[in-house]
XYZ file of C-alpha atoms in Angstrom:
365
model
C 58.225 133.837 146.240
C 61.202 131.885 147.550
C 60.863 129.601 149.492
C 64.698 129.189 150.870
C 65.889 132.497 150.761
C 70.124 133.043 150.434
C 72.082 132.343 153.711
C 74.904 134.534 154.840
C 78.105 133.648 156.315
C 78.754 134.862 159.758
C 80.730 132.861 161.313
C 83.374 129.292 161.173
C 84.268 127.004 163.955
C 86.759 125.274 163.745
C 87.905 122.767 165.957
C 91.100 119.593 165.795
C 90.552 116.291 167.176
C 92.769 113.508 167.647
C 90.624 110.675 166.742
C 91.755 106.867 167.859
C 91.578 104.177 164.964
C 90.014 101.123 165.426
C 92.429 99.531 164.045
C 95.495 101.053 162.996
C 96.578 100.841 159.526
C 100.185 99.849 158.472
C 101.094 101.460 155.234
C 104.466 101.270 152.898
C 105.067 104.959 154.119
C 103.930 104.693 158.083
C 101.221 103.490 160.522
C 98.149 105.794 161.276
C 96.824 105.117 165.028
C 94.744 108.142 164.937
C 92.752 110.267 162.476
C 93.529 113.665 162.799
C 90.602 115.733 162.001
C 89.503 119.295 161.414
C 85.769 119.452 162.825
C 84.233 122.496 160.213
C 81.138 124.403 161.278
C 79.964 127.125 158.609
C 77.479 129.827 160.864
C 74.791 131.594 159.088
C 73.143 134.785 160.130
C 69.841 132.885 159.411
C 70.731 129.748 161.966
C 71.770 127.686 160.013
C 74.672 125.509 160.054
C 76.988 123.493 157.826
C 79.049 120.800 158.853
C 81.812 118.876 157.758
C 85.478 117.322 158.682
C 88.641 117.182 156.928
C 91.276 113.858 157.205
C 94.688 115.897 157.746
C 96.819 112.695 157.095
C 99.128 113.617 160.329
C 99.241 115.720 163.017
C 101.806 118.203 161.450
C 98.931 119.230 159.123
C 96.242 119.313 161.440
C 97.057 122.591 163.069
C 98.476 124.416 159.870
C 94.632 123.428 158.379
C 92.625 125.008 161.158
C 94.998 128.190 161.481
C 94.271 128.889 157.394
C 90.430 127.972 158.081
C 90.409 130.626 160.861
C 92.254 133.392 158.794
C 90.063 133.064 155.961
C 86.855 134.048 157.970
C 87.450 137.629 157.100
C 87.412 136.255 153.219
C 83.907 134.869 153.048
C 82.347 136.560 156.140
C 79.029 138.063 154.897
C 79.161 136.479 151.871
C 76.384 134.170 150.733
C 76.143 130.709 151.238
C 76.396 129.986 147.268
C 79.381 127.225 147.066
C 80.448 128.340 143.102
C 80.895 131.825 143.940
C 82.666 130.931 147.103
C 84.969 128.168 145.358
C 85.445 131.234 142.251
C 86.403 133.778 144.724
C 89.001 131.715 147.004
C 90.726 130.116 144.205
C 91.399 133.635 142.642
C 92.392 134.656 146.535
C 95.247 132.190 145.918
C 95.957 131.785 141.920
C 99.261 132.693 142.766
C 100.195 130.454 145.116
C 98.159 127.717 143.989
C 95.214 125.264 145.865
C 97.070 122.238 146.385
C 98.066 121.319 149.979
C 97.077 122.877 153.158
C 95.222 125.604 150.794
C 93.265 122.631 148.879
C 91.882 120.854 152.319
C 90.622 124.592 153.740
C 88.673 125.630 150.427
C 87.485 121.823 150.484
C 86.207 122.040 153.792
C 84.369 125.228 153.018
C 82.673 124.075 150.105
C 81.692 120.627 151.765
C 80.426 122.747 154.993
C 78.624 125.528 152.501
C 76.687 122.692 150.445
C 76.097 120.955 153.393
C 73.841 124.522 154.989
C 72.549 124.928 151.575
C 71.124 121.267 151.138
C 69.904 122.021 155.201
C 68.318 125.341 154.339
C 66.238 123.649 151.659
C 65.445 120.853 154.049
C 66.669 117.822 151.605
C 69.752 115.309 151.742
C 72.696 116.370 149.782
C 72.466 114.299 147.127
C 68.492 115.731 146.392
C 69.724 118.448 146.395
C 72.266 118.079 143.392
C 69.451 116.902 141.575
C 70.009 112.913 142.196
C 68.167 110.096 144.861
C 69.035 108.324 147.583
C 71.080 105.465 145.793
C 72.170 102.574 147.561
C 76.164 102.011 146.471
C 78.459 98.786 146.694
C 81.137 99.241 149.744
C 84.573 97.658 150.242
C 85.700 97.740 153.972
C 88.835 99.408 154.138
C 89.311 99.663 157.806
C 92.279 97.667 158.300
C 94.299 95.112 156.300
C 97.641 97.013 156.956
C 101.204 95.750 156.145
C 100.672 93.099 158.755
C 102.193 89.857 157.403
C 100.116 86.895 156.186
C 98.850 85.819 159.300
C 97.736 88.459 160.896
C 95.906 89.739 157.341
C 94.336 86.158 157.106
C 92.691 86.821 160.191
C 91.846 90.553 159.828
C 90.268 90.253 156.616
C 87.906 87.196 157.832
C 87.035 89.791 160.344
C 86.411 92.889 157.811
C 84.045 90.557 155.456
C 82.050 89.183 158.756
C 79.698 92.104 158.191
C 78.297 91.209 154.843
C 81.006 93.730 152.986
C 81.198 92.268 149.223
C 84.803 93.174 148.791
C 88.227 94.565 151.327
C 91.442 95.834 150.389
C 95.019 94.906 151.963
C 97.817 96.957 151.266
C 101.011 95.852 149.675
C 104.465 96.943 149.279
C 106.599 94.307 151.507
C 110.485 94.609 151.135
C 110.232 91.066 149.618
C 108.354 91.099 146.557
C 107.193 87.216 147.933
C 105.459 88.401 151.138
C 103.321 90.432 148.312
C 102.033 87.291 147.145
C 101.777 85.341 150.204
C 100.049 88.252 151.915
C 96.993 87.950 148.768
C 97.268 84.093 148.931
C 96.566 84.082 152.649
C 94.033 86.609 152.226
C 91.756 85.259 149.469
C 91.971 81.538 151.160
C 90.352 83.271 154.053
C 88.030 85.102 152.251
C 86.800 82.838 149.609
C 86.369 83.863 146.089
C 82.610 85.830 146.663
C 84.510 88.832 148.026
C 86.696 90.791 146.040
C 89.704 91.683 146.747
C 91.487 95.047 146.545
C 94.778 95.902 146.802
C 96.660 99.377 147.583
C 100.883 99.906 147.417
C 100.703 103.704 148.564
C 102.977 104.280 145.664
C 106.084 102.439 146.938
C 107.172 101.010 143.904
C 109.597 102.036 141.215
C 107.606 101.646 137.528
C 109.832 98.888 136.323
C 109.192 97.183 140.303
C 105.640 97.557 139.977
C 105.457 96.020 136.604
C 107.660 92.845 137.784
C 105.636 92.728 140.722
C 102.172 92.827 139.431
C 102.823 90.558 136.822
C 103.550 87.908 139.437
C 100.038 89.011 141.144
C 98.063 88.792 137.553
C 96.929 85.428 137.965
C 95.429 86.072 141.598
C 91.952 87.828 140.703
C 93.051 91.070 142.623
C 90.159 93.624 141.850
C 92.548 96.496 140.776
C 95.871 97.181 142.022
C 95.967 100.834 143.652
C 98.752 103.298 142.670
C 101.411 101.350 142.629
C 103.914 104.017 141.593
C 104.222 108.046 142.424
C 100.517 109.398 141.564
C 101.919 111.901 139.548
C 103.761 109.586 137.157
C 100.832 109.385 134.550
C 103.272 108.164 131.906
C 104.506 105.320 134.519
C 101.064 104.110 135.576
C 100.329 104.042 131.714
C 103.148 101.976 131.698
C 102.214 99.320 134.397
C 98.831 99.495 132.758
C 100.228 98.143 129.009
C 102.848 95.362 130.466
C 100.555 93.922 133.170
C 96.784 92.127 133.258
C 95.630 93.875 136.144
C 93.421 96.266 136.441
C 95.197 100.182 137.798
C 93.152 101.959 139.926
C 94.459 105.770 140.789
C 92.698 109.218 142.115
C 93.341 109.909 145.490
C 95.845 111.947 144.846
C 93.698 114.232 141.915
C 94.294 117.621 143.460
C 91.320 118.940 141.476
C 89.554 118.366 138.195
C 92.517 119.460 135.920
C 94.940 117.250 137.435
C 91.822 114.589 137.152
C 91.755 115.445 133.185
C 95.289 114.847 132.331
C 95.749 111.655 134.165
C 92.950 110.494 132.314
C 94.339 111.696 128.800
C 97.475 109.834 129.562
C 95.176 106.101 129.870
C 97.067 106.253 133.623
C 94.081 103.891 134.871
C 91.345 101.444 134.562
C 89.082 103.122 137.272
C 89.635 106.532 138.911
C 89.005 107.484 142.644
C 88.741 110.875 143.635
C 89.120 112.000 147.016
C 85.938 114.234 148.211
C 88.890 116.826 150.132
C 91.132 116.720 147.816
C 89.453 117.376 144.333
C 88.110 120.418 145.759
C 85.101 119.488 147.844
C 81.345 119.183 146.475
C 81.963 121.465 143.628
C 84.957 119.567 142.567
C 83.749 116.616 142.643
C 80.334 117.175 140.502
C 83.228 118.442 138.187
C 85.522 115.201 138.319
C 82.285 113.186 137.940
C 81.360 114.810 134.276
C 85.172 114.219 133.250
C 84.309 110.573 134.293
C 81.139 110.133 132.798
C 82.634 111.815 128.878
C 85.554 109.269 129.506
C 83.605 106.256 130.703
C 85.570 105.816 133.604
C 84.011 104.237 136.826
C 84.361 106.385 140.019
C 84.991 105.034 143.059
C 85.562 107.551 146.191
C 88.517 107.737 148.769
C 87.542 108.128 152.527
C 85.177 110.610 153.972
C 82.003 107.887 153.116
C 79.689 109.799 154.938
C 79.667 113.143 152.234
C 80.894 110.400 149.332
C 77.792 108.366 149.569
C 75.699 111.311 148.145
C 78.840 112.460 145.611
C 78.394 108.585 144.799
C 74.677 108.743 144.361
C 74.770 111.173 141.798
C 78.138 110.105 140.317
C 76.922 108.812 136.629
C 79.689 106.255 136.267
C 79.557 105.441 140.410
C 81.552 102.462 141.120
C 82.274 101.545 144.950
C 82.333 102.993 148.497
C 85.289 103.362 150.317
C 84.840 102.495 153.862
C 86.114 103.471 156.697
C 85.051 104.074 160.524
C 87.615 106.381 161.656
C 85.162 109.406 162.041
C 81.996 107.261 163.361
C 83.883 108.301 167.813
C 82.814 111.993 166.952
C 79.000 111.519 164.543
C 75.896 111.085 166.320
C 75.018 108.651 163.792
C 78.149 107.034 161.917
C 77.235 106.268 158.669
C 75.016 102.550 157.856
C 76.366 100.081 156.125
C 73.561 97.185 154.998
C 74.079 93.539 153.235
C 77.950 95.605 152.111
C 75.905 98.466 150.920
C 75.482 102.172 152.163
C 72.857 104.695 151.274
C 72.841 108.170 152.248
C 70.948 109.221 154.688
C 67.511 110.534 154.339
C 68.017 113.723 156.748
C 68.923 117.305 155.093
C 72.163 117.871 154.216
C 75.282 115.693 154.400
C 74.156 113.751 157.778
C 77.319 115.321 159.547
C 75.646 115.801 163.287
C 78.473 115.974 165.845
C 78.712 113.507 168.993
C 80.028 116.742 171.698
C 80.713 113.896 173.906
C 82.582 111.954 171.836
C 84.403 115.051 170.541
C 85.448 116.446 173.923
C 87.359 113.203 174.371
C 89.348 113.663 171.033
C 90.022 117.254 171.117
C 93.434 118.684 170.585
C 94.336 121.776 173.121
């Protein structure tokens, strides 16, 4: 007899929220003061229900995202609650157009809430539920450390590794190729050298800049030096890779497995990062994880820690934690971070449980 018998869509809510940052983060390509987020509910006909948000990037997005969410009720209403067939049917809904995009985040979200109810339904935390354990995983605090100068990012990153986090990240890409250096300098004198240090340039450099400029950061122990050229410029990062010492770090920007695979036959990076809405949810990420595991590559995740601690816990080649706080204003319980380590939580499902107070202060009309 079975014990968990199927659940049946009937019904999504979705709602946008304009959530404040802690601290706001100065990139090469803008500031973010808020995190605009799509709050996902997947409704079953048997009561149960999956949760899960989506990081639009800016509020231009936000409202696009929950619009296609809304209009693709119709798709998957009645359907059961069985993430493959769902991520199979929607990505045929849209072969011609393609899943990157606005069309990527909603079929993300959908598979994240529709593993989420499953994992509920069964009455186990996500990652039991792929078949792993609750595995504690190394964090880096990524909260801050914005294109702030080397003063301010002294200070800041004192104040990110208070908590017992074992390694930050500051982002890079100053107009002067100096205030890159000073900026690490600064940073790892206030640091020490136990924490490791990250670094990020949001792709702002041209290959034959990055390689100049990273050669002048080899000697400072950075950790890995994060896309420092357009993320679909395989053959460039490749590049930076053979004329520098540093490590390249790159995956964020993976919109799927297949885009996953060919950075990784072009030896574009050292480490890879995929980003839990972005390579296409759960199901994509299981996916990106066997690429990584055949190619030996050590996976790291981007954002969204709270889902990414169970992707992470049954990620063969799992690497570090990215994280961040900018969801914790609208969770009932914000995910834990212990001695710079997080382990996901031992509830059923993801752990998503929405604060309505807290949301009802960040919702968008």
């Amino acid at each position: 007899m079975n014990a968990h018998p199927p659940l049946t869509i009937r019904d999504l809510r979705v709602r946008a929220a304009h959530v404040p940052l802690r601290i706001p983060l100065q990139t090469s390509s803008g500031t973010i003061h808020i995190a605009p987020l799509a709050l996902i509910d997947l409704l079953t006909d048997e009561g149960v229900t999956g949760s899960t948000y989506l990081f639009c990037y800016t509020p231009l997005v936000l409202k696009p995202v929950v619009q296609l969410l809304n209009e693709l009720l119709p798709v998957v209403k009645g359907d059961a609650v069985a993430p493959l067939e769902l991520d199979r049917k929607l990505r045929a809904r849209f072969r011609l157009l393609g899943v990157k995009g606005v069309v990527g985040m909603a079929l993300a979200g959908i598979d994240m809430a529709a593993w989420d109810a499953l994992s509920k339904a069964q009455g186990l935390p996500l990652a039991r539920a792929l078949g792993g354990e609750l595995r504690r995983i190394p964090a880096y605090n990524s909260c801050g450390l914005g294109m702030i100068g080397a003063e301010r990012a002294a200070a800041e990153a004192q104040q990110l590794a208070a908590p017992g986090f074992p390694a930050i990240k500051v982002r890079l890409g100053y107009a002067d190729p100096a205030t890159d250096l000073a900026v690490v300098r600064a940073v790892r004198r206030a640091i020490g050298d136990g924490v490791h240090l990250m670094s990020d340039y949001n792709q702002a450099l041209s290959v034959a800049d990055a390689s100049a400029r990273i050669q002048a950061l080899d000697g400072e122990g950075l950790y890995w030096v994060e896309e420092p050229t357009s993320a679909d410029d395989h053959a460039g990062h490749a590049q930076i890779r053979s004329r520098t010492r540093s490590r390249i770090q790159m995956g964020e920007n993976w919109w799927g497995p297949h885009e996953m695979a060919v950075c990784v036959a072009a030896g574009a990076s050292d480490f890879g990062m995929p980003d839990a809405m972005k390579i296409g949810g759960v199901t994509g990420w299981l996916r990106a994880a066997a690429i990584g595991e055949t190619a030996g590559l050590p996976l790291s995740s981007h954002l969204f820690p709270e889902i990414s601690s169970h992707l992470l816990a049954v990620t063969p080649t799992a690497h570090w934690l990215e994280y961040v706080d900018w969801a914790d204003p609208v969770l009932q319980e914000p995910l834990r971070v212990e001695a710079g380590h997080v382990t996901p939580p031992d509830v059923p499902g993801s752990g998503i449980r929405w604060n309505e107070d807290g949301i009802k202060r960040c919702l968008v009309p």
